[in-house]
mmCIF file of C-alpha atoms in Angstrom:
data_model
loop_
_atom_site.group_PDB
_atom_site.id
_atom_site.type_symbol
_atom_site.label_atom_id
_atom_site.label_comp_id
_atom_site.label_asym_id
_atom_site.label_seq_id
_atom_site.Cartn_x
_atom_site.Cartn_y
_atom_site.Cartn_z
ATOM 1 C CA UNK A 1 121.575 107.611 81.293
ATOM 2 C CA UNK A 2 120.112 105.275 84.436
ATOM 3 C CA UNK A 3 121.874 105.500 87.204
ATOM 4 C CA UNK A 4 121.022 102.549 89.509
ATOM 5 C CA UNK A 5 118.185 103.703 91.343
ATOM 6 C CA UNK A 6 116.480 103.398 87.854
ATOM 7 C CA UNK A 7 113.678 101.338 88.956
ATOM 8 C CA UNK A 8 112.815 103.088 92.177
ATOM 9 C CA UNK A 9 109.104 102.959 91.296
ATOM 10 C CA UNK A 10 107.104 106.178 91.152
ATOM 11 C CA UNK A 11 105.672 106.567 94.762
ATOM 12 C CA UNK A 12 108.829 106.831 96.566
ATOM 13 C CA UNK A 13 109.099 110.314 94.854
ATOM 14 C CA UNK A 14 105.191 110.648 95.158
ATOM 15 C CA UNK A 15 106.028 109.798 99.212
ATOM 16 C CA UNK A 16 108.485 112.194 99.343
ATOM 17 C CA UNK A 17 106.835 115.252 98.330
ATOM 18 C CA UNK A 18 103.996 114.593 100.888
ATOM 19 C CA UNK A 19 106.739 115.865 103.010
ATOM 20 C CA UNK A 20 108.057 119.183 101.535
ATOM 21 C CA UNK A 21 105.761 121.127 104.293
ATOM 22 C CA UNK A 22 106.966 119.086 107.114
ATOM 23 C CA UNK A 23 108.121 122.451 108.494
ATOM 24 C CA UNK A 24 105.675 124.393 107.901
ATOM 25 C CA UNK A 25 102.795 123.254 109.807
ATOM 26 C CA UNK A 26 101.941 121.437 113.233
ATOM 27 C CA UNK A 27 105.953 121.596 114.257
ATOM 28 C CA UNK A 28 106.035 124.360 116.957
ATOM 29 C CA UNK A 29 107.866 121.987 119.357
ATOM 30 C CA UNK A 30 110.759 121.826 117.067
ATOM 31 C CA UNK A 31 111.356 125.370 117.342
ATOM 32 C CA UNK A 32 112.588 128.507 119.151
ATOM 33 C CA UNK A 33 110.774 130.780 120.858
ATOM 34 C CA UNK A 34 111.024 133.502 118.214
ATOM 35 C CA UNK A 35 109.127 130.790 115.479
ATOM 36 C CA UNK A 36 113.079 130.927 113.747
ATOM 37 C CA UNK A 37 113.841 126.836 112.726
ATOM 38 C CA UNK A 38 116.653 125.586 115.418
ATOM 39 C CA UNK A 39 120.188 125.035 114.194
ATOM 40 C CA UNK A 40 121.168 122.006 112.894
ATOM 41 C CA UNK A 41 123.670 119.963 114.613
ATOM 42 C CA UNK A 42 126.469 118.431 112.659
ATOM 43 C CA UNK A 43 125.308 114.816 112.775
ATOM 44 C CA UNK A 44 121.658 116.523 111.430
ATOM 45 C CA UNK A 45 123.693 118.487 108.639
ATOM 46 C CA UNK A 46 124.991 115.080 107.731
ATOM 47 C CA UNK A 47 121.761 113.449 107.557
ATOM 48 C CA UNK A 48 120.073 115.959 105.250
ATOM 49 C CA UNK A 49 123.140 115.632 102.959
ATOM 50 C CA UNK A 50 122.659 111.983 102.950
ATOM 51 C CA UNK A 51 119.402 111.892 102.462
ATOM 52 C CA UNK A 52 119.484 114.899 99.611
ATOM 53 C CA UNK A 53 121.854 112.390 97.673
ATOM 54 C CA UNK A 54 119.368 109.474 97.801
ATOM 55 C CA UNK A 55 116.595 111.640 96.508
ATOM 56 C CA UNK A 56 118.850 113.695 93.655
ATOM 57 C CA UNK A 57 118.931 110.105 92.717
ATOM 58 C CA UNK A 58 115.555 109.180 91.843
ATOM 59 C CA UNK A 59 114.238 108.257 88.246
ATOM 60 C CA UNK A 60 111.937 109.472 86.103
ATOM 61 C CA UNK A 61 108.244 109.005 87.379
ATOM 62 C CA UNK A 62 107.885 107.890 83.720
ATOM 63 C CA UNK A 63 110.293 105.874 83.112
ATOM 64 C CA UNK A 64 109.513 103.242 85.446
ATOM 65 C CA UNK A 65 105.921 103.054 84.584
ATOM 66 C CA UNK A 66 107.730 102.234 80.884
ATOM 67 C CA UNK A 67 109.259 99.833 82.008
ATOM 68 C CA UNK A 68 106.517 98.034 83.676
ATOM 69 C CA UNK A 69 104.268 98.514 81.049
ATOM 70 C CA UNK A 70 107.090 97.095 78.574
ATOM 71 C CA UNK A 71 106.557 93.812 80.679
ATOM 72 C CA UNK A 72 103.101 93.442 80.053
ATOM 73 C CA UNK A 73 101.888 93.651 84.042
ATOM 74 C CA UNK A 74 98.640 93.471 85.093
ATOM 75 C CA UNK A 75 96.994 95.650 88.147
ATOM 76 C CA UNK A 76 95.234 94.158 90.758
ATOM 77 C CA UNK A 77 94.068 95.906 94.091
ATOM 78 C CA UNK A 78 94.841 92.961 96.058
ATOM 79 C CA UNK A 79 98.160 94.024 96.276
ATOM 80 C CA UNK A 80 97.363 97.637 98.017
ATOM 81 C CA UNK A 81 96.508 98.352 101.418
ATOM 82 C CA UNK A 82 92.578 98.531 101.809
ATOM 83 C CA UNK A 83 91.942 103.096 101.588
ATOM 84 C CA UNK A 84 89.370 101.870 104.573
ATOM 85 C CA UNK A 85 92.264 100.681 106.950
ATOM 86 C CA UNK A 86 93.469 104.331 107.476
ATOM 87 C CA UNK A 87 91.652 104.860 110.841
ATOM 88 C CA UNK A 88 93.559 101.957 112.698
ATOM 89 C CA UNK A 89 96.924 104.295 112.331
ATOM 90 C CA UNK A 90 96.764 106.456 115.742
ATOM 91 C CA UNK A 91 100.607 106.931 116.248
ATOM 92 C CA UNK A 92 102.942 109.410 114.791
ATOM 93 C CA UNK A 93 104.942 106.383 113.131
ATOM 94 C CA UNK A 94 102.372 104.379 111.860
ATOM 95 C CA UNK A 95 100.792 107.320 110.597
ATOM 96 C CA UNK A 96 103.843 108.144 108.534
ATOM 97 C CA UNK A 97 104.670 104.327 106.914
ATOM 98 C CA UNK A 98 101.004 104.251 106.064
ATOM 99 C CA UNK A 99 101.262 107.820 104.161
ATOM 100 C CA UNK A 100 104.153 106.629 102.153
ATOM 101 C CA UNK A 101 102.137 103.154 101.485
ATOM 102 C CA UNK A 102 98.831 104.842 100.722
ATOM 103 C CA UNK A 103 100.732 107.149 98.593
ATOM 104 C CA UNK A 104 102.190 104.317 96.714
ATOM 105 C CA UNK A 105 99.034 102.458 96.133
ATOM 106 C CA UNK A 106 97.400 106.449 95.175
ATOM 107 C CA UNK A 107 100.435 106.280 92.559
ATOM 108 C CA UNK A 108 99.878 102.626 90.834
ATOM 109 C CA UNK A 109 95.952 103.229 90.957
ATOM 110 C CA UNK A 110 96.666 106.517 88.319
ATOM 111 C CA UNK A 111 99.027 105.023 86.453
ATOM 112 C CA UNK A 112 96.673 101.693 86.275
ATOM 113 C CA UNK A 113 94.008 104.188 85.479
ATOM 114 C CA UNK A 114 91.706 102.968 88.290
ATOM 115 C CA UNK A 115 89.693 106.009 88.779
ATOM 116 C CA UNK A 116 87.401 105.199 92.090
ATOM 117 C CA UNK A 117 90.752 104.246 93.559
ATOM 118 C CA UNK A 118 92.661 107.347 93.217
ATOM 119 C CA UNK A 119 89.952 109.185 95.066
ATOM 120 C CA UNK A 120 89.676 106.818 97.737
ATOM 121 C CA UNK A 121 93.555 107.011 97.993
ATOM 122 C CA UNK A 122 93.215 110.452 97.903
ATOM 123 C CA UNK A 123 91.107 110.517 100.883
ATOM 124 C CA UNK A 124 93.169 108.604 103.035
ATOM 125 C CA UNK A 125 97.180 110.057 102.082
ATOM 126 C CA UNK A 126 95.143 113.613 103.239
ATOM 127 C CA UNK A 127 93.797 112.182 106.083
ATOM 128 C CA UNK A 128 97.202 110.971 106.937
ATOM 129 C CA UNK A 129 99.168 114.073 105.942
ATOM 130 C CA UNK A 130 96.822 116.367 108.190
ATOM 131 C CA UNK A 131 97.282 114.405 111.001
ATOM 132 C CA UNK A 132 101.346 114.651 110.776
ATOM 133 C CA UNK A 133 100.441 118.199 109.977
ATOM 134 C CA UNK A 134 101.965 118.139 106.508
ATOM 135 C CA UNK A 135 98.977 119.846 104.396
ATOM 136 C CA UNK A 136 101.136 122.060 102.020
ATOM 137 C CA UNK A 137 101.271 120.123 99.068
ATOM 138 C CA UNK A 138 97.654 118.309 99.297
ATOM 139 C CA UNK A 139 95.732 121.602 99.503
ATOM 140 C CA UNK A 140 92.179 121.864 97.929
ATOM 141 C CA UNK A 141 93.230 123.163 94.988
ATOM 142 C CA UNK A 142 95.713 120.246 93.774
ATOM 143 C CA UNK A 143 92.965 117.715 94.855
ATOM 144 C CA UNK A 144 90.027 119.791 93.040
ATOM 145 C CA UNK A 145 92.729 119.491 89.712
ATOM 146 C CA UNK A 146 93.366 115.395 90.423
ATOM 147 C CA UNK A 147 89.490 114.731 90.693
ATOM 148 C CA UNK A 148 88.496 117.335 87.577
ATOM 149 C CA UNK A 149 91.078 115.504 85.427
ATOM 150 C CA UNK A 150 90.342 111.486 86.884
ATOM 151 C CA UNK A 151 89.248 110.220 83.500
ATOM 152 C CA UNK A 152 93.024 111.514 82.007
ATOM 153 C CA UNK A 153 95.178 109.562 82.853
ATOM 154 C CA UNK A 154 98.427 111.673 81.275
ATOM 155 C CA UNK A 155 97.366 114.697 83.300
ATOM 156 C CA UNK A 156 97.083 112.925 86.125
ATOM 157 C CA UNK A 157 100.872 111.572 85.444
ATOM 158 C CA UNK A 158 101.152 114.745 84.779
ATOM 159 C CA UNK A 159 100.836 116.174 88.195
ATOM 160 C CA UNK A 160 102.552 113.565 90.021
ATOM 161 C CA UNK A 161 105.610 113.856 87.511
ATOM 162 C CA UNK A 162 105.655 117.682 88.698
ATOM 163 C CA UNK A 163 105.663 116.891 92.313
ATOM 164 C CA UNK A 164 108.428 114.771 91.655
ATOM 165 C CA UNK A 165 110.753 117.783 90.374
ATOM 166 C CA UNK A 166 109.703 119.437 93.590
ATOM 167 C CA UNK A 167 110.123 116.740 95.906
ATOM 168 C CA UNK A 168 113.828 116.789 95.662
ATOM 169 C CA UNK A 169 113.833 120.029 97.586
ATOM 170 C CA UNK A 170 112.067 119.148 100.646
ATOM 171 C CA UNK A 171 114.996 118.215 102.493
ATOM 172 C CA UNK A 172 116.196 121.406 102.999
ATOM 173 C CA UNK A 173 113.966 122.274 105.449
ATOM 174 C CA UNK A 174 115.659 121.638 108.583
ATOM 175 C CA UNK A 175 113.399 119.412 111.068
ATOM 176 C CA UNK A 176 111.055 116.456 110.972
ATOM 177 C CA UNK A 177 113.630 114.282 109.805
ATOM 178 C CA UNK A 178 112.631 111.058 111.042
ATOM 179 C CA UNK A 179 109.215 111.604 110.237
ATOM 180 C CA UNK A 180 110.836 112.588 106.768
ATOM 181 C CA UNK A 181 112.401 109.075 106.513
ATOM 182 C CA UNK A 182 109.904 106.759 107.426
ATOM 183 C CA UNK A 183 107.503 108.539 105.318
ATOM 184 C CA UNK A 184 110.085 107.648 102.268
ATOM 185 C CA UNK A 185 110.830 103.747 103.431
ATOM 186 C CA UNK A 186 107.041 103.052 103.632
ATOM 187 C CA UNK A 187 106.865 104.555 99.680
ATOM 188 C CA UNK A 188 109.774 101.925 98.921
ATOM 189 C CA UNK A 189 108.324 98.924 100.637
ATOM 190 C CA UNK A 190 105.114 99.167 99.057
ATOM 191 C CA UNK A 191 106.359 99.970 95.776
ATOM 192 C CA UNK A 192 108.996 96.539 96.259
ATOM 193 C CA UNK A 193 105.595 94.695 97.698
ATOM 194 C CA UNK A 194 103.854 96.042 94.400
ATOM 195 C CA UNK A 195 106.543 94.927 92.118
ATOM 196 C CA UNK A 196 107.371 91.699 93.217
ATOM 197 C CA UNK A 197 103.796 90.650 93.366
ATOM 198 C CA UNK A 198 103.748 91.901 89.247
ATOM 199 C CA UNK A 199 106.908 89.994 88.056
ATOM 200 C CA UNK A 200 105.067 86.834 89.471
ATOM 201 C CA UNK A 201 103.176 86.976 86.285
ATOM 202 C CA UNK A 202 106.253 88.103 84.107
ATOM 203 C CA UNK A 203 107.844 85.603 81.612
ATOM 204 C CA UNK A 204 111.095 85.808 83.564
ATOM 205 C CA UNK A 205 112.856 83.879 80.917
ATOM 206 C CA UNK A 206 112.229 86.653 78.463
ATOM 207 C CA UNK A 207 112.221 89.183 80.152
ATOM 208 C CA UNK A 208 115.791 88.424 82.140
ATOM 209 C CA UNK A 209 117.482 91.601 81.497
ATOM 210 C CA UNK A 210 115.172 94.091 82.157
ATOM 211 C CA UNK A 211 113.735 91.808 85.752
ATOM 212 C CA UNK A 212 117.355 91.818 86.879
ATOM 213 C CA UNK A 213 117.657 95.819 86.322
ATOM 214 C CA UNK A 214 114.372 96.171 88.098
ATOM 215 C CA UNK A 215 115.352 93.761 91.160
ATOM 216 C CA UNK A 216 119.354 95.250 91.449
ATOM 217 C CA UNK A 217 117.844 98.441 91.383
ATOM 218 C CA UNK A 218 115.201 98.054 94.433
ATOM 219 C CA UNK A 219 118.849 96.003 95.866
ATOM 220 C CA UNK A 220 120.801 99.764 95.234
ATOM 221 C CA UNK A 221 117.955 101.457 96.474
ATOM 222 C CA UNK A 222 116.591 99.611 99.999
ATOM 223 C CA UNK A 223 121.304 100.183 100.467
ATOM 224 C CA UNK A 224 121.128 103.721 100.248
ATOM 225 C CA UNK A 225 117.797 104.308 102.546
ATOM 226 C CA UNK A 226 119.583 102.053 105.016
ATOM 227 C CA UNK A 227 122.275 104.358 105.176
ATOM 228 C CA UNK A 228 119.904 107.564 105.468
ATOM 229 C CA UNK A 229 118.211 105.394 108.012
ATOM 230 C CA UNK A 230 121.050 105.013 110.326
ATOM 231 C CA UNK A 231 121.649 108.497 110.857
ATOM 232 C CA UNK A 232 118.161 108.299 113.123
ATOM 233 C CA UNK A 233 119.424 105.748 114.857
ATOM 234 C CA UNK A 234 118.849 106.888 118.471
ATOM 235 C CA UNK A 235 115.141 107.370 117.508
ATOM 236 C CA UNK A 236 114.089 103.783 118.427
ATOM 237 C CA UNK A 237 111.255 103.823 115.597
ATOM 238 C CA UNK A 238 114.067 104.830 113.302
ATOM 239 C CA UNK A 239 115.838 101.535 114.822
ATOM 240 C CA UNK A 240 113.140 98.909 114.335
ATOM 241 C CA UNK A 241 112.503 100.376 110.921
ATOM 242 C CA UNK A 242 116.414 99.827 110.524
ATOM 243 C CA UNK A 243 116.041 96.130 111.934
ATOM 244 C CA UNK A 244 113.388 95.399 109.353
ATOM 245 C CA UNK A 245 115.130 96.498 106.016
ATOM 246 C CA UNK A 246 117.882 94.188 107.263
ATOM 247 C CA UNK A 247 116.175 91.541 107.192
ATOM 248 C CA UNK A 248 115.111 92.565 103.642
ATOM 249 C CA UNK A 249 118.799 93.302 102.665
ATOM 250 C CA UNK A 250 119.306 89.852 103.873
ATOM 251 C CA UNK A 251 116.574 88.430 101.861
ATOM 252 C CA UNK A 252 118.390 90.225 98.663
ATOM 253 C CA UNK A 253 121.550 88.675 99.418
ATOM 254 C CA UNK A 254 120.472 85.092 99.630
ATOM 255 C CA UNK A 255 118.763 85.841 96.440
ATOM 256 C CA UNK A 256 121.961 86.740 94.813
ATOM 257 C CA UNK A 257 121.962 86.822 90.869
ATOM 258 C CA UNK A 258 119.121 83.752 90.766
ATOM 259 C CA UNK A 259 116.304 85.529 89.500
ATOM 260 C CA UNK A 260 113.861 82.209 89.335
ATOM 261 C CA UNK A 261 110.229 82.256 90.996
ATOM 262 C CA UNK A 262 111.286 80.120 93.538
ATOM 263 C CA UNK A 263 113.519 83.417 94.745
ATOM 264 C CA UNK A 264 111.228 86.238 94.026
ATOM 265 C CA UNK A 265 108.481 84.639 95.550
ATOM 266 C CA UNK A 266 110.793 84.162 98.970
ATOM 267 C CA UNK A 267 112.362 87.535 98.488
ATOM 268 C CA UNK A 268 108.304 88.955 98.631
ATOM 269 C CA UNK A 269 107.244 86.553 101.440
ATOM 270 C CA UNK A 270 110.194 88.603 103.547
ATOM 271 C CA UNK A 271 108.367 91.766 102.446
ATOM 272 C CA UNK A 272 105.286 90.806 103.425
ATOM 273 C CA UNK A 273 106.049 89.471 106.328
ATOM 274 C CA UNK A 274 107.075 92.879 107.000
ATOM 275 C CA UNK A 275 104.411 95.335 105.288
ATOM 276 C CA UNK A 276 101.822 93.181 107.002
ATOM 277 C CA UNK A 277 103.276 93.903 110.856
ATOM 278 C CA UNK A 278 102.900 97.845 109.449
ATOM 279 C CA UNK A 279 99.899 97.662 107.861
ATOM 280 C CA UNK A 280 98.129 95.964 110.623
#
């Protein structure tokens, strides 16, 4: 049965697992003397527990890419961040939106099957992930099996479906959680940039029900990352990230229930707005 984080596209669980080492490497200032993680405080308890429930709440990698397939989308790399933009990210917070966007784009390019792509994605999510010194999960031994298997296209679903059932554990490691967070909102606003860009080209007429389930379920989404995201609110990255997917929530709201071009296309224009300021 969907719940309604249904359409919650692919690389926001592909984002998330570039985080399941977060602990593991390059985080000595986040803990004690004897190398043993620091308590958690309550309001840090809370968070993890929060965010736990967003991510025990993501689809099927599969299922989405159904259900954009169903609609008869077309790929385009216009719509991704240019692989060759990944040096201009020099701070710990850029670095970490642009992981979860370059991890989105590495996500559509497989499914899309756009081979030359996915290695040049590749490329830049490790060169992101090494400098936030999260290396566990692209080692050389998962990037050796993604660029042995880049001409099938169900193995290489294949992987990123597994990370996905691993990805829901990350957040029981116990530190990094901002990091953790921003890494997951820049997977969601690409993935929203991605998909409002493709129902553009979608006969909205016939294909009402299933573009309403896809745009209530980004809605249901962007709600319960906001409410992950305030948790970090004393971080003041945390806030400005908070400040933007207001602005987005607003942007859903005036939409309401009119699903028309007109609205997506002012609904995306927010987004980009947005993504571009990050991706800059």
């Amino acid at each position: 049965m969907k719940n309604h984080n249904t359409n919650l596209l692919l690389p926001l669980a592909f984002a998330a697992t570039m985080i399941v080492s977060c602990t593991q490497t390059g985080n000595n200032q986040n803990q004690t003397s004897n190398d043993q993680p620091a308590q958690m405080s309550q309001q840090q308890q809370q968070a993890f527990n929060q965010a736990k429930a967003v991510f025990y709440a993501l689809p099927s990698p599969i299922e989405t890419a159904t259900t954009l397939e169903t609609l008869g989308v077309k790929f385009n790399d216009y719509m991704l961040n240019k692989a060759s933009n990944v040096d201009k990210y020099n701070t710990a917070s850029s670095q970490a939106m642009n992981l979860g966007i370059y991890s989105a784009d590495l996500s559509f390019c497989a499914l899309f099957e756009q081979n030359q792509s996915v290695i040049d994605y590749l490329a830049a999510v490790k060169k992101l992930a090494e400098q936030l010194g999260i290396v566990g999960f692209f080692n050389d031994s998962t990037i050796s099996t993604i660029q042995e298997n880049i001409h099938n296209k169900n193995r290489i679903v294949g992987i990123v479906s597994d990370s996905y059932s691993r990805s829901t554990n990350f957040l029981e490691e116990q530190e990094r959680a901002e990091i953790a967070s921003t890494v997951i909102v820049g997977g969601w606003l690409e993935s929203l940039h991605i998909t409002l860009q493709m129902l553009q080209d979608v006969d909205l007429d016939k294909h009402t029900t299933d573009v309403k389930e896809i745009v209530q379920g980004q809605k249901f989404t962007l709600e319960d990352l906001m409410g992950m995201l305030s948790l970090f609110s004393s971080d003041n990255n945390i806030a400005k990230l908070q400040g933007q997917m207001e602005d987005i929530n607003k942007a859903f709201e005036k939409m309401g229930d009119d699903l028309s071009l007109d609205k997506i296309k002012e609904l995306d224009a927010t987004v980009d707005e947005i993504r571009s300021a990050v991706i800059q």
